[in-house]
Coordinates of C-alpha atoms and ligand atoms in Angstrom, one line a residue:
X1 CA -5.5 83.8 129.1
X2 CA -7.9 86.3 127.5
X3 CA -8.0 86.6 123.7
X4 CA -8.1 90.2 122.5
X5 CA -11.5 91.0 120.9
X6 CA -11.7 93.0 117.7
X7 CA -13.7 96.1 118.3
X8 CA -14.1 97.2 114.7
X9 CA -13.1 96.0 111.3
X10 CA -13.4 96.9 107.6
X11 CA -14.9 94.6 105.1
X12 CA -15.0 94.8 101.3
X13 CA -18.7 95.7 100.7
X14 CA -20.6 92.4 100.5
X15 CA -23.2 91.1 98.0
X16 CA -26.3 89.0 98.8
X17 CA -26.6 86.1 96.3
X18 CA -30.1 85.1 97.3
X19 CA -32.8 87.7 98.3
X20 CA -36.5 88.2 98.2
X21 CA -37.5 91.8 97.7
X22 CA -41.2 91.3 96.9
X23 CA -42.9 94.2 95.2
X24 CA -44.8 97.5 95.7
X25 CA -45.1 98.7 99.3
X26 CA -43.5 95.6 100.7
X27 CA -40.5 96.1 98.6
X28 CA -40.2 99.7 99.5
X29 CA -40.3 98.7 103.2
X30 CA -37.4 96.2 103.0
X31 CA -35.2 97.4 100.2
X32 CA -33.3 100.1 102.3
X33 CA -32.0 97.4 104.7
X34 CA -30.3 95.5 101.9
X35 CA -29.1 98.6 99.9
X36 CA -27.5 100.0 103.0
X37 CA -25.4 96.9 103.4
X38 CA -24.9 95.2 100.1
X39 CA -23.7 96.4 96.8
X40 CA -25.6 93.9 94.7
X41 CA -28.2 91.2 95.3
X42 CA -29.5 88.3 93.3
X43 CA -33.3 89.0 93.3
X44 CA -35.6 86.1 93.5
X45 CA -38.4 85.9 90.9
X46 CA -41.2 84.3 93.0
X47 CA -43.6 87.2 92.8
X48 CA -47.3 86.6 92.0
X49 CA -47.5 86.2 89.1
X50 CA -43.9 84.9 88.8
X51 CA -41.2 86.8 86.8
X52 CA -40.9 84.4 83.9
X53 CA -39.8 86.6 81.1
X54 CA -37.0 89.1 80.4
X55 CA -39.6 91.7 79.8
X56 CA -41.1 91.1 83.3
X57 CA -37.7 91.1 84.9
X58 CA -36.6 94.3 83.3
X59 CA -39.9 96.0 84.5
X60 CA -39.4 94.6 88.0
X61 CA -35.8 95.9 88.0
X62 CA -37.1 99.3 87.0
X63 CA -39.5 99.3 90.0
X64 CA -36.6 98.3 92.3
X65 CA -34.2 101.0 91.0
X66 CA -36.8 103.7 91.3
X67 CA -37.5 102.7 94.9
X68 CA -33.9 102.9 96.0
X69 CA -32.9 105.5 98.6
X70 CA -31.5 108.7 97.0
X71 CA -27.8 108.3 96.0
X72 CA -27.8 104.5 96.4
X73 CA -25.6 102.6 94.0
X74 CA -27.2 99.3 94.8
X75 CA -27.6 97.0 91.8
X76 CA -30.3 94.4 91.6
X77 CA -29.2 91.3 89.7
X78 CA -32.3 89.8 88.2
X79 CA -33.4 86.2 87.7
X80 CA -36.1 84.4 85.8
X81 CA -38.5 81.8 87.2
X82 CA -38.4 78.5 85.3
X83 CA -41.6 76.8 84.5
X84 CA -42.4 73.7 82.4
X85 CA -43.0 76.1 79.5
X86 CA -39.9 78.2 79.6
X87 CA -38.6 78.5 76.0
X88 CA -34.9 78.1 75.3
X89 CA -35.0 81.4 73.3
X90 CA -35.8 83.1 76.6
X91 CA -32.2 82.2 77.7
X92 CA -30.8 84.3 74.8
X93 CA -33.1 87.2 75.5
X94 CA -32.1 87.1 79.2
X95 CA -28.4 87.0 78.4
X96 CA -28.6 89.7 75.8
X97 CA -30.4 92.0 78.3
X98 CA -27.2 92.2 80.4
X99 CA -29.4 92.5 83.5
X100 CA -30.3 88.9 84.1
X101 CA -27.9 86.6 85.9
X102 CA -29.7 83.4 86.3
X103 CA -32.7 81.2 86.2
X104 CA -34.4 79.9 89.4
X105 CA -35.6 76.3 89.6
X106 CA -38.5 75.9 92.1
X107 CA -39.7 72.3 92.1
X108 CA -43.5 72.9 91.8
X109 CA -45.0 73.0 95.3
X110 CA -41.7 73.1 97.2
X111 CA -42.0 76.5 98.9
X112 CA -43.7 80.0 99.0
X113 CA -45.0 80.9 95.5
X114 CA -43.7 77.9 93.8
X115 CA -47.0 76.7 92.3
X116 CA -45.9 77.6 88.8
X117 CA -42.6 75.8 89.2
X118 CA -41.1 72.9 87.3
X119 CA -43.0 69.6 87.7
X120 CA -40.1 67.4 86.3
X121 CA -36.6 68.7 85.5
X122 CA -36.5 66.5 82.4
X123 CA -39.0 68.9 80.9
X124 CA -36.5 71.7 81.0
X125 CA -33.4 69.9 79.7
X126 CA -33.4 72.0 76.5
X127 CA -33.5 75.2 78.5
X128 CA -30.7 74.0 80.7
X129 CA -28.6 73.1 77.7
X130 CA -29.1 76.6 76.3
X131 CA -28.1 78.0 79.7
X132 CA -24.9 76.0 79.7
X133 CA -24.0 77.5 76.3
X134 CA -24.9 81.0 77.5
X135 CA -23.1 80.6 80.8
X136 CA -26.2 81.5 82.7
X137 CA -26.4 80.3 86.3
X138 CA -29.0 77.9 87.5
X139 CA -30.2 78.7 91.0
X140 CA -31.8 75.7 92.7
X141 CA -34.3 75.3 95.5
X142 CA -33.2 71.8 96.5
X143 CA -36.1 69.9 97.9
X144 CA -38.3 67.1 96.6
X145 CA -42.0 67.8 96.9
X146 CA -43.7 64.5 97.6
X147 CA -45.8 64.9 100.7
X148 CA -44.9 61.4 101.8
X149 CA -41.2 62.4 102.1
X150 CA -40.2 63.4 105.6
X151 CA -39.7 67.2 105.5
X152 CA -36.2 66.8 107.1
X153 CA -35.1 64.5 104.3
X154 CA -36.3 66.5 101.3
X155 CA -33.0 68.2 100.6
X156 CA -31.0 64.9 100.7
X157 CA -33.5 63.2 98.4
X158 CA -33.4 66.1 96.0
X159 CA -29.6 65.9 95.8
X160 CA -29.6 62.2 95.1
X161 CA -32.6 61.9 92.9
X162 CA -32.6 65.2 91.0
X163 CA -29.6 67.4 91.4
X164 CA -26.7 64.9 91.0
X165 CA -28.2 63.4 87.8
X166 CA -29.0 66.9 86.5
X167 CA -25.4 68.1 87.1
X168 CA -24.1 65.1 85.2
X169 CA -26.5 65.6 82.3
X170 CA -25.3 69.2 82.0
X171 CA -21.6 69.0 82.9
X172 CA -20.9 72.6 81.9
X173 CA -24.0 74.2 83.6
X174 CA -23.1 76.6 86.4
X175 CA -25.3 75.7 89.4
X176 CA -25.9 77.3 92.8
X177 CA -27.6 75.0 95.3
X178 CA -29.4 77.7 97.3
X179 CA -29.7 77.9 101.1
X180 CA -28.2 74.5 101.9
X181 CA -29.2 73.1 105.3
X182 CA -27.5 69.8 105.8
X183 CA -24.1 68.2 106.3
X184 CA -25.0 66.0 103.3
X185 CA -25.4 69.1 101.1
X186 CA -22.0 70.4 102.3
X187 CA -20.4 67.0 101.4
X188 CA -22.1 67.0 98.1
X189 CA -20.9 70.4 97.1
X190 CA -17.3 69.6 98.3
X191 CA -17.3 66.5 96.1
X192 CA -19.1 68.0 93.1
X193 CA -17.6 68.8 89.7
X194 CA -16.4 72.3 89.0
X195 CA -19.1 74.9 88.4
X196 CA -21.3 73.9 91.4
X197 CA -21.5 76.1 94.5
X198 CA -23.9 76.8 97.4
X199 CA -25.3 79.7 99.4
X200 CA -25.9 79.6 103.2
X201 CA -28.3 81.8 105.1
X202 CA -27.8 83.4 108.5
X203 CA -30.6 81.4 110.2
X204 CA -29.1 78.0 109.1
X205 CA -25.8 79.1 110.5
X206 CA -27.2 80.4 113.8
X207 CA -30.1 78.1 114.6
X208 CA -31.0 74.4 114.6
X209 CA -34.5 72.9 114.6
X210 CA -34.9 73.2 118.3
X211 CA -35.4 76.9 117.6
X212 CA -38.7 76.0 116.0
X213 CA -40.1 74.7 119.2
X214 CA -38.3 76.7 122.0
X215 CA -41.0 76.9 124.7
X216 CA -43.7 76.7 122.1
X217 CA -44.1 76.9 118.3
X218 CA -42.0 79.7 116.8
X219 CA -43.4 80.7 113.4
X220 CA -40.7 83.3 112.8
X221 CA -38.0 80.6 112.7
X222 CA -39.9 78.7 110.0
X223 CA -38.4 78.8 106.5
X224 CA -37.8 76.3 103.7
X225 CA -35.7 74.3 103.6
X226 CA -36.6 73.9 107.3
X227 CA -33.9 74.2 110.0
X228 CA -32.1 70.9 110.6
X229 CA -30.0 69.3 113.4
X230 CA -27.2 70.9 115.5
X231 CA -24.8 68.6 113.7
X232 CA -26.0 69.9 110.3
X233 CA -25.6 73.5 111.6
X234 CA -22.0 72.7 112.7
X235 CA -21.2 71.4 109.2
X236 CA -22.7 74.5 107.6
X237 CA -20.6 76.8 109.9
X238 CA -17.5 74.7 109.1
X239 CA -18.1 75.1 105.4
X240 CA -18.8 78.8 105.6
X241 CA -15.7 79.7 107.6
X242 CA -13.4 77.2 105.7
X243 CA -12.4 79.6 103.0
X244 CA -13.7 77.2 100.4
X245 CA -14.9 79.4 97.5
X246 CA -17.8 77.1 96.7
X247 CA -19.7 78.4 99.8
X248 CA -20.9 82.0 99.8
X249 CA -23.4 84.4 101.3
X250 CA -27.1 84.3 100.4
X251 CA -29.5 85.5 103.1
X252 CA -32.8 84.2 101.6
X253 CA -34.2 87.1 103.6
X254 CA -37.9 86.5 102.9
X255 CA -40.4 89.0 104.4
X256 CA -44.0 88.0 105.1
X257 CA -46.6 90.0 107.0
X258 CA -46.8 89.1 110.6
X259 CA -50.4 88.0 110.2
X260 CA -49.4 85.5 107.5
X261 CA -46.6 84.0 109.8
X262 CA -48.6 83.9 113.0
X263 CA -51.5 81.9 111.6
X264 CA -52.9 78.3 111.9
X265 CA -50.9 77.6 108.6
X266 CA -48.0 80.1 108.9
X267 CA -46.0 80.6 105.8
X268 CA -42.3 79.9 105.3
X269 CA -39.7 82.7 105.3
X270 CA -37.3 84.4 107.7
X271 CA -36.6 88.1 107.4
X272 CA -32.9 89.0 108.1
X273 CA -32.1 91.9 105.8
X274 CA -32.2 94.4 108.8
X275 CA -29.0 92.8 110.3
X276 CA -27.8 90.4 107.7
X277 CA -24.0 91.1 107.5
X278 CA -24.0 91.7 111.3
X279 CA -25.5 88.2 112.0
X280 CA -22.9 86.6 109.7
X281 CA -20.2 88.4 111.5
X282 CA -21.4 86.9 114.8
X283 CA -21.2 83.4 113.2
X284 CA -17.6 83.9 111.9
X285 CA -16.5 85.5 115.2
X286 CA -17.9 82.6 117.3
X287 CA -16.0 80.2 115.1
X288 CA -12.8 82.3 115.6
X289 CA -12.7 83.0 111.8
X290 CA -13.7 86.6 111.4
X291 CA -11.0 87.0 108.8
X292 CA -12.7 84.5 106.6
X293 CA -15.9 86.6 106.3
X294 CA -14.3 88.6 103.5
X295 CA -14.1 85.7 101.1
X296 CA -17.6 84.3 102.0
X297 CA -19.4 87.6 102.0
X298 CA -17.6 89.8 99.5
X299 CA -15.5 87.7 97.0
X300 CA -16.5 84.1 96.3
X301 CA -20.0 84.9 95.0
X302 CA -18.8 87.6 92.6
X303 CA -16.0 85.3 91.4
X304 CA -18.5 82.5 90.8
X305 CA -20.9 84.8 88.8
X306 CA -18.0 86.2 86.9
X307 CA -18.6 89.7 88.2
X308 CA -16.0 92.2 89.5
X309 CA -15.4 92.3 93.3
X310 CA -16.6 95.5 95.0
X311 CA -14.0 98.0 95.8
X312 CA -15.7 100.0 98.5
X313 CA -15.6 99.0 102.1
X314 CA -18.0 99.0 105.0
X315 CA -17.1 99.1 108.7
X316 CA -18.5 96.8 111.4
X317 CA -18.2 97.8 115.0
X318 CA -18.7 95.7 118.1
X319 CA -21.6 97.7 119.5
X320 CA -24.5 95.5 120.7
X321 CA -28.0 96.9 119.7
X322 CA -31.5 95.7 120.3
X323 CA -33.5 94.6 117.2
X324 CA -37.0 96.2 117.2
X325 CA -39.9 93.8 117.9
X326 CA -41.3 94.7 114.5
X327 CA -40.7 96.9 111.4
X328 CA -43.4 98.6 109.3
X329 CA -44.5 96.5 106.3
X330 CA -47.1 98.2 104.2
X331 CA -50.4 98.0 106.0
X332 CA -49.0 95.1 108.2
X333 CA -45.8 94.6 110.1
X334 CA -42.8 92.4 109.9
X335 CA -41.1 90.4 112.7
X336 CA -37.4 90.3 112.0
X337 CA -34.9 87.6 113.0
X338 CA -33.8 88.3 116.6
X339 CA -36.8 90.5 117.3
X340 CA -36.4 92.2 120.7
X341 CA -33.0 90.6 121.2
X342 CA -29.4 91.8 120.8
X343 CA -27.1 91.7 117.8
X344 CA -23.4 92.0 118.6
X345 CA -22.2 94.0 115.6
X346 CA -23.4 97.3 114.1
X347 CA -22.6 98.6 110.7
X348 CA -21.2 102.1 110.7
X349 CA -23.3 104.6 108.7
Ligands
NCD1 C1 -39.1 82.0 100.5 C2 -40.2 83.0 100.3 O1 -40.9 83.4 101.2 O2 -40.3 83.6 99.2 N1 -39.4 81.3 101.7 C3 -38.5 80.6 102.5 O3 -38.9 80.0 103.4 N2 -37.2 80.5 102.2 C4 -39.1 81.1 99.3 C5 -37.8 80.2 99.3 O4 -36.7 80.7 99.1 O5 -38.0 79.0 99.5
ZN2 ZN1 -35.4 82.0 98.9

């Protein structure tokens, strides 16, 4: 018996709850991909130097808004980068700005541009307490950083050693565990106290760690936290399509110049903004749960952040298209996820 295939469907316009836009020419190269698809995005603060103050975030927001395609209503939701020296008063300034929606915790040394991150979360307890009072969201890169810890175990260790105790010490703090990668993280979020949620990227839903070594080393599949096992991937898909509002969309689209990825020490980050919602649609369709995309992509994140749901709609059509091998990226170029291969869905203009 053949199951009828949907050929097009409308979706409440989605939001991206974890995005790297970079700055300058790089930002101008990638921003149109996101603003065409998403109404809003939580913009990561890991620039160099990092976005550590309200003043820096508002200036960055201004540069993003003035780079938007004409007529775009896209809204960047800004975040601040926590350091050992972040002052609790910065939380009040951030909240009062009305433009800043969270603080990002990068354990120092965990990932791209995390050198200025937090060396020990105990050092920021006063800031976290102020965030609880101000109802500011803590966004967490959940990996321990000790070089001796196996890279595939760093998320699990972080949950046990850092995040679980932190969530207990700050029972009212709203926390998003970003880009989860393991079945263990799914179970942790499901069992957690209220006010704790997670984002999931397209690459962690589509690929497992074999994709890092398919026929040779594949630098464009390297991101942090690194891809995990096929069982982990299955658990992430099950969580994403389950309709559980604690799991929502965050692409972690993280552009890097091709020359920095295809190098002896290639940097971490997968670029997916060119086809983000289309790739998630593939995942939900393959799971037979296309109808669950609406909650995951367009509702649960807004609800968690206490923001209104979007009222506009986009249309996705089954119309396979070939992703370019590269996109321009300032003086360099960018290799997108699925480069040279096919994506099953296309967003109608
Ligand atoms: C991100 C980047 O390039 O900024 N890289 C990544 O692999 N995800 C940083 C991050 O989110 O860890
Ligand atoms: Zn990220």
